Short mmCIF file of N, CA, C and O in Angstrom, two decimals:
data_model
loop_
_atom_site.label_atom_id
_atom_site.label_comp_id
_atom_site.label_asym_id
_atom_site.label_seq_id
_atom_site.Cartn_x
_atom_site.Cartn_y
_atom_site.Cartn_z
N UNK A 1 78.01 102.06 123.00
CA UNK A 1 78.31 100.79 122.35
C UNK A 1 77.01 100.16 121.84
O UNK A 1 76.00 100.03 122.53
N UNK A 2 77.17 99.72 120.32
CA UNK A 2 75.73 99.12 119.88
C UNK A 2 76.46 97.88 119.64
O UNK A 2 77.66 97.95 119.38
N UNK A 3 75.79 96.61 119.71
CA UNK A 3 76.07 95.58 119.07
C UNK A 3 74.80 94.47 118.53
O UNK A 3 73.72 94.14 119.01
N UNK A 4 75.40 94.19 117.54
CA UNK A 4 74.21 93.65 116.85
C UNK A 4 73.95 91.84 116.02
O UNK A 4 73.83 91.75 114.80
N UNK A 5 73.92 91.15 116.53
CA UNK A 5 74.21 89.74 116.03
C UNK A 5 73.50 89.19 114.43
O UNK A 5 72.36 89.43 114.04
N UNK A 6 73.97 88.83 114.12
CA UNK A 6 73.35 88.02 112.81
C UNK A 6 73.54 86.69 112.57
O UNK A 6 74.24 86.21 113.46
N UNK A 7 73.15 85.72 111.60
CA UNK A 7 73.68 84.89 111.36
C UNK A 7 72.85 83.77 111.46
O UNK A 7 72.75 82.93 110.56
N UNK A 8 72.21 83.74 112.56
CA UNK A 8 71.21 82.45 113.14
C UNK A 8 70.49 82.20 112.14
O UNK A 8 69.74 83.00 111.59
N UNK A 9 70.73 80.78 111.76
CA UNK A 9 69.31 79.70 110.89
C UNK A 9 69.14 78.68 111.70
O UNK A 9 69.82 78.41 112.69
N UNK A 10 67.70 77.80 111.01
CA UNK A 10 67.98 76.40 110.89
C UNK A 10 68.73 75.61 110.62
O UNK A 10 68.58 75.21 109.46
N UNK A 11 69.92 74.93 111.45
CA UNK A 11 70.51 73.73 110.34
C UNK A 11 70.37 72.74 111.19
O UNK A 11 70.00 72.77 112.36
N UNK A 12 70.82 71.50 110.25
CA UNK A 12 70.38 70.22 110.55
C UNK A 12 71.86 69.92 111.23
O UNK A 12 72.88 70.55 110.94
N UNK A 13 71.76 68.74 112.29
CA UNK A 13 72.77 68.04 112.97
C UNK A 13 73.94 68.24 112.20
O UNK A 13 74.01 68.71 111.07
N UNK A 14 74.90 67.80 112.97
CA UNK A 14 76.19 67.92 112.43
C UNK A 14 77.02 69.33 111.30
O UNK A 14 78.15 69.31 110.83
N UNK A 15 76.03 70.34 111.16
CA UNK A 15 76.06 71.37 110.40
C UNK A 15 77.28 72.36 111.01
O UNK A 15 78.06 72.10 111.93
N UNK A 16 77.20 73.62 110.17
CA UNK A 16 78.15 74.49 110.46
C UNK A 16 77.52 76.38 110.15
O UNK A 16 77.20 76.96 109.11
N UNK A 17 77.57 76.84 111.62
CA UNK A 17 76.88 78.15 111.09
C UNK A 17 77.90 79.04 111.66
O UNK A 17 78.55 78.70 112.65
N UNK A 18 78.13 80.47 110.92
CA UNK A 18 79.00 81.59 111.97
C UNK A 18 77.91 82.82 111.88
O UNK A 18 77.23 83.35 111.01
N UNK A 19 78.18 82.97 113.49
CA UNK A 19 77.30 83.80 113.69
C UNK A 19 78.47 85.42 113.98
O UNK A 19 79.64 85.39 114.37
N UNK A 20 77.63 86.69 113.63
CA UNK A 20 78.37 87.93 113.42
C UNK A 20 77.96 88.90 114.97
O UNK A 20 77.03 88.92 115.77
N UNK A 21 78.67 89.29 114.88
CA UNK A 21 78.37 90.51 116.03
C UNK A 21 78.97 92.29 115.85
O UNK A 21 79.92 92.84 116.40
N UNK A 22 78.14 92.74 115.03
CA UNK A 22 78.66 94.29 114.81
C UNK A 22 78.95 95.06 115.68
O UNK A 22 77.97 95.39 116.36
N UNK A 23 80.08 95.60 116.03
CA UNK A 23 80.01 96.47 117.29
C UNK A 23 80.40 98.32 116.42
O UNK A 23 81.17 98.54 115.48
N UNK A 24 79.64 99.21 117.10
CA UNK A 24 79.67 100.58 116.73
C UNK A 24 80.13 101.02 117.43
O UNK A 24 80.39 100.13 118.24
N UNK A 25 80.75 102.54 118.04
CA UNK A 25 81.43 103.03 118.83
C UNK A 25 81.58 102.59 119.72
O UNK A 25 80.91 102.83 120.73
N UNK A 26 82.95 101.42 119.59
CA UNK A 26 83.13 100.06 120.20
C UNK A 26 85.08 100.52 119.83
O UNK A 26 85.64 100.84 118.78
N UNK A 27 85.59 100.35 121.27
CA UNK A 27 86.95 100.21 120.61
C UNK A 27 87.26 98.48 121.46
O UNK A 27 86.57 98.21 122.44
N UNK A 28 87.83 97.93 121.21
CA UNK A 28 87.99 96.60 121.25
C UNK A 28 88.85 96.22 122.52
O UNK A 28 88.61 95.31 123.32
N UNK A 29 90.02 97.20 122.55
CA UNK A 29 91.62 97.40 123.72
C UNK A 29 90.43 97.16 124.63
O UNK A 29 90.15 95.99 124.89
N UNK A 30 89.63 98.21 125.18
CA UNK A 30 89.01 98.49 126.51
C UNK A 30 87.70 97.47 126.78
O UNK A 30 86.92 97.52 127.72
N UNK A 31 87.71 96.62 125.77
CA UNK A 31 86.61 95.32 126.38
C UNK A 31 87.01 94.08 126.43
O UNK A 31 88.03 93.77 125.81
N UNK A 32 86.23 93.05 127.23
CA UNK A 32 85.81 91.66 126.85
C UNK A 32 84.54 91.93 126.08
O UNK A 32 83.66 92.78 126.20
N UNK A 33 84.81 90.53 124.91
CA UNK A 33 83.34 90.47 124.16
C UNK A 33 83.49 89.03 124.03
O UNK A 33 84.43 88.28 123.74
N UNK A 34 81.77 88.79 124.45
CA UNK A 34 81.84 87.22 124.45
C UNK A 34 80.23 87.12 123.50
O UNK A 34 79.45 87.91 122.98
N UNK A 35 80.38 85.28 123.70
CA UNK A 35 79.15 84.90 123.26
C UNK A 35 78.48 84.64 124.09
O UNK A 35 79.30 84.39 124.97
N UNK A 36 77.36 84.48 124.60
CA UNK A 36 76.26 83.64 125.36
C UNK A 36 75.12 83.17 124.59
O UNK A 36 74.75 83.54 123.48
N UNK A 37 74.70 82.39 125.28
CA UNK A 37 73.65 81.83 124.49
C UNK A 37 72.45 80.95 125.83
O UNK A 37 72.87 80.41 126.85
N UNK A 38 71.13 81.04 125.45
CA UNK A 38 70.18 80.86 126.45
C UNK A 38 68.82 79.99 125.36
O UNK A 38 68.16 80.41 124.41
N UNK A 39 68.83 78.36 126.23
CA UNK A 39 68.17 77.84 125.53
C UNK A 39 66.65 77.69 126.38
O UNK A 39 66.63 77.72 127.61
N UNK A 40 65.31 77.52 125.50
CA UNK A 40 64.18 77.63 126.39
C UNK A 40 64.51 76.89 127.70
O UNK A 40 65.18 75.86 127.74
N UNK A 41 63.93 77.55 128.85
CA UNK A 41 64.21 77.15 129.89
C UNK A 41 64.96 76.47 130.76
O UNK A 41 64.87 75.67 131.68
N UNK A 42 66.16 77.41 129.80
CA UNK A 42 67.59 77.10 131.31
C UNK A 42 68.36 78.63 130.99
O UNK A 42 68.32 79.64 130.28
N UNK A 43 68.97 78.05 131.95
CA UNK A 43 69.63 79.51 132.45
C UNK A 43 71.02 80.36 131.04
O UNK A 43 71.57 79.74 130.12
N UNK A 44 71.14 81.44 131.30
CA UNK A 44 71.95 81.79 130.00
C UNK A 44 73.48 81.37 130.13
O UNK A 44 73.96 81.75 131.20
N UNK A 45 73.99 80.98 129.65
CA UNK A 45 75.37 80.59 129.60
C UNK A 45 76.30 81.36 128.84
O UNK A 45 76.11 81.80 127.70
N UNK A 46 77.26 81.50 129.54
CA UNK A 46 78.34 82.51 128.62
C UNK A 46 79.73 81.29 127.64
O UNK A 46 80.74 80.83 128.18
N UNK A 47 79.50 81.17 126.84
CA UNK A 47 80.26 80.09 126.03
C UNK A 47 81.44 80.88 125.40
O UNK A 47 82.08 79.84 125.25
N UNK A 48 82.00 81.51 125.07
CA UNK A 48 83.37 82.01 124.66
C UNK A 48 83.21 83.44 125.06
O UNK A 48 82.30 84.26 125.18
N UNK A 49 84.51 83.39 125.23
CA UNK A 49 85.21 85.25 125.02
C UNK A 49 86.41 85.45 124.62
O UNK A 49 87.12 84.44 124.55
N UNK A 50 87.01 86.76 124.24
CA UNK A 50 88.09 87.43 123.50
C UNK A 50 88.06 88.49 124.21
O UNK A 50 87.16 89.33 124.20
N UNK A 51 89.27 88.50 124.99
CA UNK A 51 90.13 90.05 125.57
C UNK A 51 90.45 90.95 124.62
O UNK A 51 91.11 90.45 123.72
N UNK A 52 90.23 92.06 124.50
CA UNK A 52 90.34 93.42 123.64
C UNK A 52 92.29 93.65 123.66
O UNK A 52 93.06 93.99 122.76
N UNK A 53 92.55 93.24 125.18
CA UNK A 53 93.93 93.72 125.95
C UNK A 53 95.04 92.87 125.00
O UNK A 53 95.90 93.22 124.19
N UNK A 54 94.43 91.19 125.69
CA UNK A 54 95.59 90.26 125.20
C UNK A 54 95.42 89.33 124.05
O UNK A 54 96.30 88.80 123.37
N UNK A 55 93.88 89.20 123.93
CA UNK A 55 93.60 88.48 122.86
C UNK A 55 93.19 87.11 123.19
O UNK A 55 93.01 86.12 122.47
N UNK A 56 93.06 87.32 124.65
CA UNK A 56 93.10 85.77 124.93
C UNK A 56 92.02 85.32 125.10
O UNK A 56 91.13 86.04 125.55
N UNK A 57 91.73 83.76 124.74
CA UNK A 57 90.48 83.48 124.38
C UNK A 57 89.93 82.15 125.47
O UNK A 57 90.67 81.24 125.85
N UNK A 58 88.46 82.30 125.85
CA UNK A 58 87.86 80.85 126.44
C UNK A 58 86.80 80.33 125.90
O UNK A 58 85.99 81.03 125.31
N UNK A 59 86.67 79.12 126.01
CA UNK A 59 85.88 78.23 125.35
C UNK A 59 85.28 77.49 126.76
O UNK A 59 86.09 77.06 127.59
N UNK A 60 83.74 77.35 126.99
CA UNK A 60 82.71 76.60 127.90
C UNK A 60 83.15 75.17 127.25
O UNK A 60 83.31 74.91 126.06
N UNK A 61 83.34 74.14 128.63
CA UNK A 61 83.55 72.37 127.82
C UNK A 61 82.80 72.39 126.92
O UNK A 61 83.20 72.09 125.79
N UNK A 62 81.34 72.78 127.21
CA UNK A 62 80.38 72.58 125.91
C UNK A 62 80.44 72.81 124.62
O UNK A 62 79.64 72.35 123.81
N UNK A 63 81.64 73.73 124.27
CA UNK A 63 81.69 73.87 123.06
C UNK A 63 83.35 73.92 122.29
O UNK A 63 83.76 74.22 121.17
N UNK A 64 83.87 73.55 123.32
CA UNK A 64 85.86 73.75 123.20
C UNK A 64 85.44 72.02 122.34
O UNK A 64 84.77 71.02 122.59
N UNK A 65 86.45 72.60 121.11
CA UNK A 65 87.09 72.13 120.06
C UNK A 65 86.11 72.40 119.02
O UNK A 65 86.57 72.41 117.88
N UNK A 66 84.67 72.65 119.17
CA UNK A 66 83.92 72.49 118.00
C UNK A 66 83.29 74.55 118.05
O UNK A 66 82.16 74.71 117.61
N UNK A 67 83.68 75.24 118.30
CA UNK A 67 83.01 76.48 117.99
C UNK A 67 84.82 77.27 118.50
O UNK A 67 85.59 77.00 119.42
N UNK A 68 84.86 78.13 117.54
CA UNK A 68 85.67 79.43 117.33
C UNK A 68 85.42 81.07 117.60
O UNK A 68 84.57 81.67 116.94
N UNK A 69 86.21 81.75 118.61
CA UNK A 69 85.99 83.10 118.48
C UNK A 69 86.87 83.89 117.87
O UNK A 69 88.04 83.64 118.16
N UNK A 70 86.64 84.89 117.01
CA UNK A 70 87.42 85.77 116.31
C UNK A 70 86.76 86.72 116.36
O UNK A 70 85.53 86.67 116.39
N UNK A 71 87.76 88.25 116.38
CA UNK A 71 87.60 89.61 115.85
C UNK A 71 88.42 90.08 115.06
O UNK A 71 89.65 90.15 115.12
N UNK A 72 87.35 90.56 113.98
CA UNK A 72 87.82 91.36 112.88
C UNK A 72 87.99 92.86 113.10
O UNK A 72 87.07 93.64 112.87
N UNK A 73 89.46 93.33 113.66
CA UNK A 73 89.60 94.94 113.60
C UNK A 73 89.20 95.55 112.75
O UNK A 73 88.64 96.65 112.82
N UNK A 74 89.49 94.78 111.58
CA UNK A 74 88.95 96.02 110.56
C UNK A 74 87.85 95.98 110.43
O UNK A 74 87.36 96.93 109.83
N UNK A 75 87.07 95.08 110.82
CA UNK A 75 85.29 95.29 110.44
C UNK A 75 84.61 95.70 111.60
O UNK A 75 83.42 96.03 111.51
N UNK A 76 85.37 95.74 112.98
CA UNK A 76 84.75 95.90 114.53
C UNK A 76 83.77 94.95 114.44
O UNK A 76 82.58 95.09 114.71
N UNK A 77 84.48 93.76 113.93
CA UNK A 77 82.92 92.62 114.17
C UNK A 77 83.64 91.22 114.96
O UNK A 77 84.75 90.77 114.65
N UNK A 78 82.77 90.67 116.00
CA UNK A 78 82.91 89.79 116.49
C UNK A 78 82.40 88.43 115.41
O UNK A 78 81.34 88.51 114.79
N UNK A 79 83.08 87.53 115.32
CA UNK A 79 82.43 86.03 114.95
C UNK A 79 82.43 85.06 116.05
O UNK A 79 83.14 85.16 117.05
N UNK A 80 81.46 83.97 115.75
CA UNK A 80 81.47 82.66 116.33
C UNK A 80 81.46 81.79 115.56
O UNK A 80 80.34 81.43 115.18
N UNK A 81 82.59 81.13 115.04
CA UNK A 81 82.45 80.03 113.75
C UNK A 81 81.68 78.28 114.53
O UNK A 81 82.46 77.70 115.28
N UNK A 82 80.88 77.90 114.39
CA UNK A 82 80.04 76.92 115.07
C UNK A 82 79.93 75.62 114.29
O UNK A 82 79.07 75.40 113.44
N UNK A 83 81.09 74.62 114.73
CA UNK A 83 81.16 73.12 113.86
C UNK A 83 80.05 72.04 114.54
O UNK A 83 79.29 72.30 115.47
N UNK A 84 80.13 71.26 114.11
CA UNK A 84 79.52 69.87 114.26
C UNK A 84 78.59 70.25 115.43
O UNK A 84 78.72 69.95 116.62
N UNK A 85 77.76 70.88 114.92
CA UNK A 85 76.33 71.10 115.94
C UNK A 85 75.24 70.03 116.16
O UNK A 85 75.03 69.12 115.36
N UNK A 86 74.47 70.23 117.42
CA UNK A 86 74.25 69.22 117.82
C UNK A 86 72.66 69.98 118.23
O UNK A 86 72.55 71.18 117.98
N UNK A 87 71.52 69.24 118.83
CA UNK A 87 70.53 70.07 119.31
C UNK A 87 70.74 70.54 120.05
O UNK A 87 70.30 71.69 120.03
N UNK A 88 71.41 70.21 121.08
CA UNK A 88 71.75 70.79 122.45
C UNK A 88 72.32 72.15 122.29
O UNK A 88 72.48 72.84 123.29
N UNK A 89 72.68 72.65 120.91
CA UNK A 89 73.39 73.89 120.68
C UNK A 89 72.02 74.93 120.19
O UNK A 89 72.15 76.15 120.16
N UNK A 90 71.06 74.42 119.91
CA UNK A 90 69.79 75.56 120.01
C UNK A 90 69.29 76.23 121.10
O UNK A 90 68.77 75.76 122.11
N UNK A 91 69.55 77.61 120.74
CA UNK A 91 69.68 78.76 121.78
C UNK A 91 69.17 80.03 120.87
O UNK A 91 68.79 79.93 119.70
N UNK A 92 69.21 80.92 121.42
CA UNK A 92 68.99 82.16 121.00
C UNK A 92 70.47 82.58 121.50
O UNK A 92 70.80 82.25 122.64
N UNK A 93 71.48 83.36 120.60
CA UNK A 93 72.54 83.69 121.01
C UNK A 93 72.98 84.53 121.16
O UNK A 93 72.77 85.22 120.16
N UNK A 94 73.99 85.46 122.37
CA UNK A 94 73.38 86.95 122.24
C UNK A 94 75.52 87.47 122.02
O UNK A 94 76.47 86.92 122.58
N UNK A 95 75.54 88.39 121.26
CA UNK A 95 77.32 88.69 121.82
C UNK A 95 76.97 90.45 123.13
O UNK A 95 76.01 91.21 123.13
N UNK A 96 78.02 90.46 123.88
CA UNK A 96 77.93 90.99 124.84
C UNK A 96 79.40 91.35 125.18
O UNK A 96 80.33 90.56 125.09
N UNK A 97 79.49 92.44 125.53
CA UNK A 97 80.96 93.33 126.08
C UNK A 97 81.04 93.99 127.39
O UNK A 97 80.28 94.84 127.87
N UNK A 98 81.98 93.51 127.82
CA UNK A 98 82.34 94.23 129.32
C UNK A 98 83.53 94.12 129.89
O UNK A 98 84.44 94.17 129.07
N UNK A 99 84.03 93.93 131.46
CA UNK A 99 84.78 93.51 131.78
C UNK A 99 85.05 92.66 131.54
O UNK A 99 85.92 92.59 130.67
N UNK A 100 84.50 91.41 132.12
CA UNK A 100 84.93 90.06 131.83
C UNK A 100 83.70 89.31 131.57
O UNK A 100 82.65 89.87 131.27
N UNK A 101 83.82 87.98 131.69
CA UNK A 101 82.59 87.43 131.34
C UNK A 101 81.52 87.23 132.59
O UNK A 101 80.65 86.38 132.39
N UNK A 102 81.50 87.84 133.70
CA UNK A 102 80.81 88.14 134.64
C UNK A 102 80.04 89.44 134.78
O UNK A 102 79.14 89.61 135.60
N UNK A 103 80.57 90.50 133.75
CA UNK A 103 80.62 91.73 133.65
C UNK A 103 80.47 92.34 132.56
O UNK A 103 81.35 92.85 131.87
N UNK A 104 79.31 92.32 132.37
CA UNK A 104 79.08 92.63 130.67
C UNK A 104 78.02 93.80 130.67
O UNK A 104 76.86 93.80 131.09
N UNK A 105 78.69 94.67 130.15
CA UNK A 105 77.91 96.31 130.24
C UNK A 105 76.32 96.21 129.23
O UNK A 105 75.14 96.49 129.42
N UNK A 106 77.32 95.53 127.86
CA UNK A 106 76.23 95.91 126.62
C UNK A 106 76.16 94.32 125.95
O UNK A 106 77.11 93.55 125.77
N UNK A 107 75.03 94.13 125.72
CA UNK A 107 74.26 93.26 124.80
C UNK A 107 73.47 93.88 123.65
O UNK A 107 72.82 94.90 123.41
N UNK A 108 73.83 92.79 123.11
CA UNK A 108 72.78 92.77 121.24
C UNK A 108 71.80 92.11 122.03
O UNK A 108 71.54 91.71 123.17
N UNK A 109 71.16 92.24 120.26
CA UNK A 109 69.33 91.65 121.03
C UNK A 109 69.23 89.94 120.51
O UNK A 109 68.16 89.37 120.33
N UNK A 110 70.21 89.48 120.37
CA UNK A 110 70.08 88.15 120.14
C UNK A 110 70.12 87.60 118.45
O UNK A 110 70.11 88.40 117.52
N UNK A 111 70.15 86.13 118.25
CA UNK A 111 70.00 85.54 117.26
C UNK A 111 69.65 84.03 117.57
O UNK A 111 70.19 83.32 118.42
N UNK A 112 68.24 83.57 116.37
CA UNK A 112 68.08 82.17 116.88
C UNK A 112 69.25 81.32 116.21
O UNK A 112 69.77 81.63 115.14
N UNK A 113 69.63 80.09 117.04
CA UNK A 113 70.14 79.05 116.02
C UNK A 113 69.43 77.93 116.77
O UNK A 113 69.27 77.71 117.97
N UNK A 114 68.86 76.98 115.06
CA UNK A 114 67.77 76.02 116.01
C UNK A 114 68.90 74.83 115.20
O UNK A 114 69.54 75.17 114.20
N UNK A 115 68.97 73.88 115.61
CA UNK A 115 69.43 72.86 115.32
C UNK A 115 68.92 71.54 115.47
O UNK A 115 68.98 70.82 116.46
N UNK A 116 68.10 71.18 113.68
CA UNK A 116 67.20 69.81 113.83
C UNK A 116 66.91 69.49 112.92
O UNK A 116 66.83 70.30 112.00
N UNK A 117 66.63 68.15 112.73
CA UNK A 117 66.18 67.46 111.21
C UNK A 117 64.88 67.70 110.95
O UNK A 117 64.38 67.29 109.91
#
């Protein structure tokens, strides 16, 4: 399994970025794939995931109502659609697959998103 994130810029407050996650000999049924994200000096947080099985999806308080997870079968790509951002949402963000969101076999190597005027 390779996976590979894109997407991360600068934007200013209140902005809107989606970030990508390519997955390669990746079948989707047999994983969780989530987002995490780890800002300088605190610990990494796992902020959404998508079941391969049922489809079913979670959102961290921190980001339920304002950030979206989707997979595209036909592209084997994970998204994170990311609304009304705030600084507190600058992280380096990584997508990651495994069991569950405790259990994550494979990681990408990250993406920045800085968020500031």
């Amino acid at each position: 399994v390779q996976l590979v994130e894109s997407g991360g810029d600068l934007v200013q407050p209140g902005g809107s970025l989606r970030l990508s996650c390519a997955a390669s000999r990746f079948t989707f049924d047999d994983y969780a794939i989530a987002w995490f994200r780890q800002a300088p000096g605190k610990e990494r947080e796992g902020i959404s995931s998508i079941s391969g099985s049922h489809r079913s999806t979670f959102y961290a308080d921190s980001v339920k109502g304002r950030f979206t997870i989707t997979f595209d079968d036909a592209k084997n790509t994970l998204y994170l659609q990311m609304n009304s951002l705030t600084p507190e949402d600058t992280a380096v963000y990584y997508c990651a697959a495994g069991l569950d969101m405790s259990t994550m076999w494979f990681w990408g190597q990250g993406t920045q998103v800085t968020v500031s005027s």
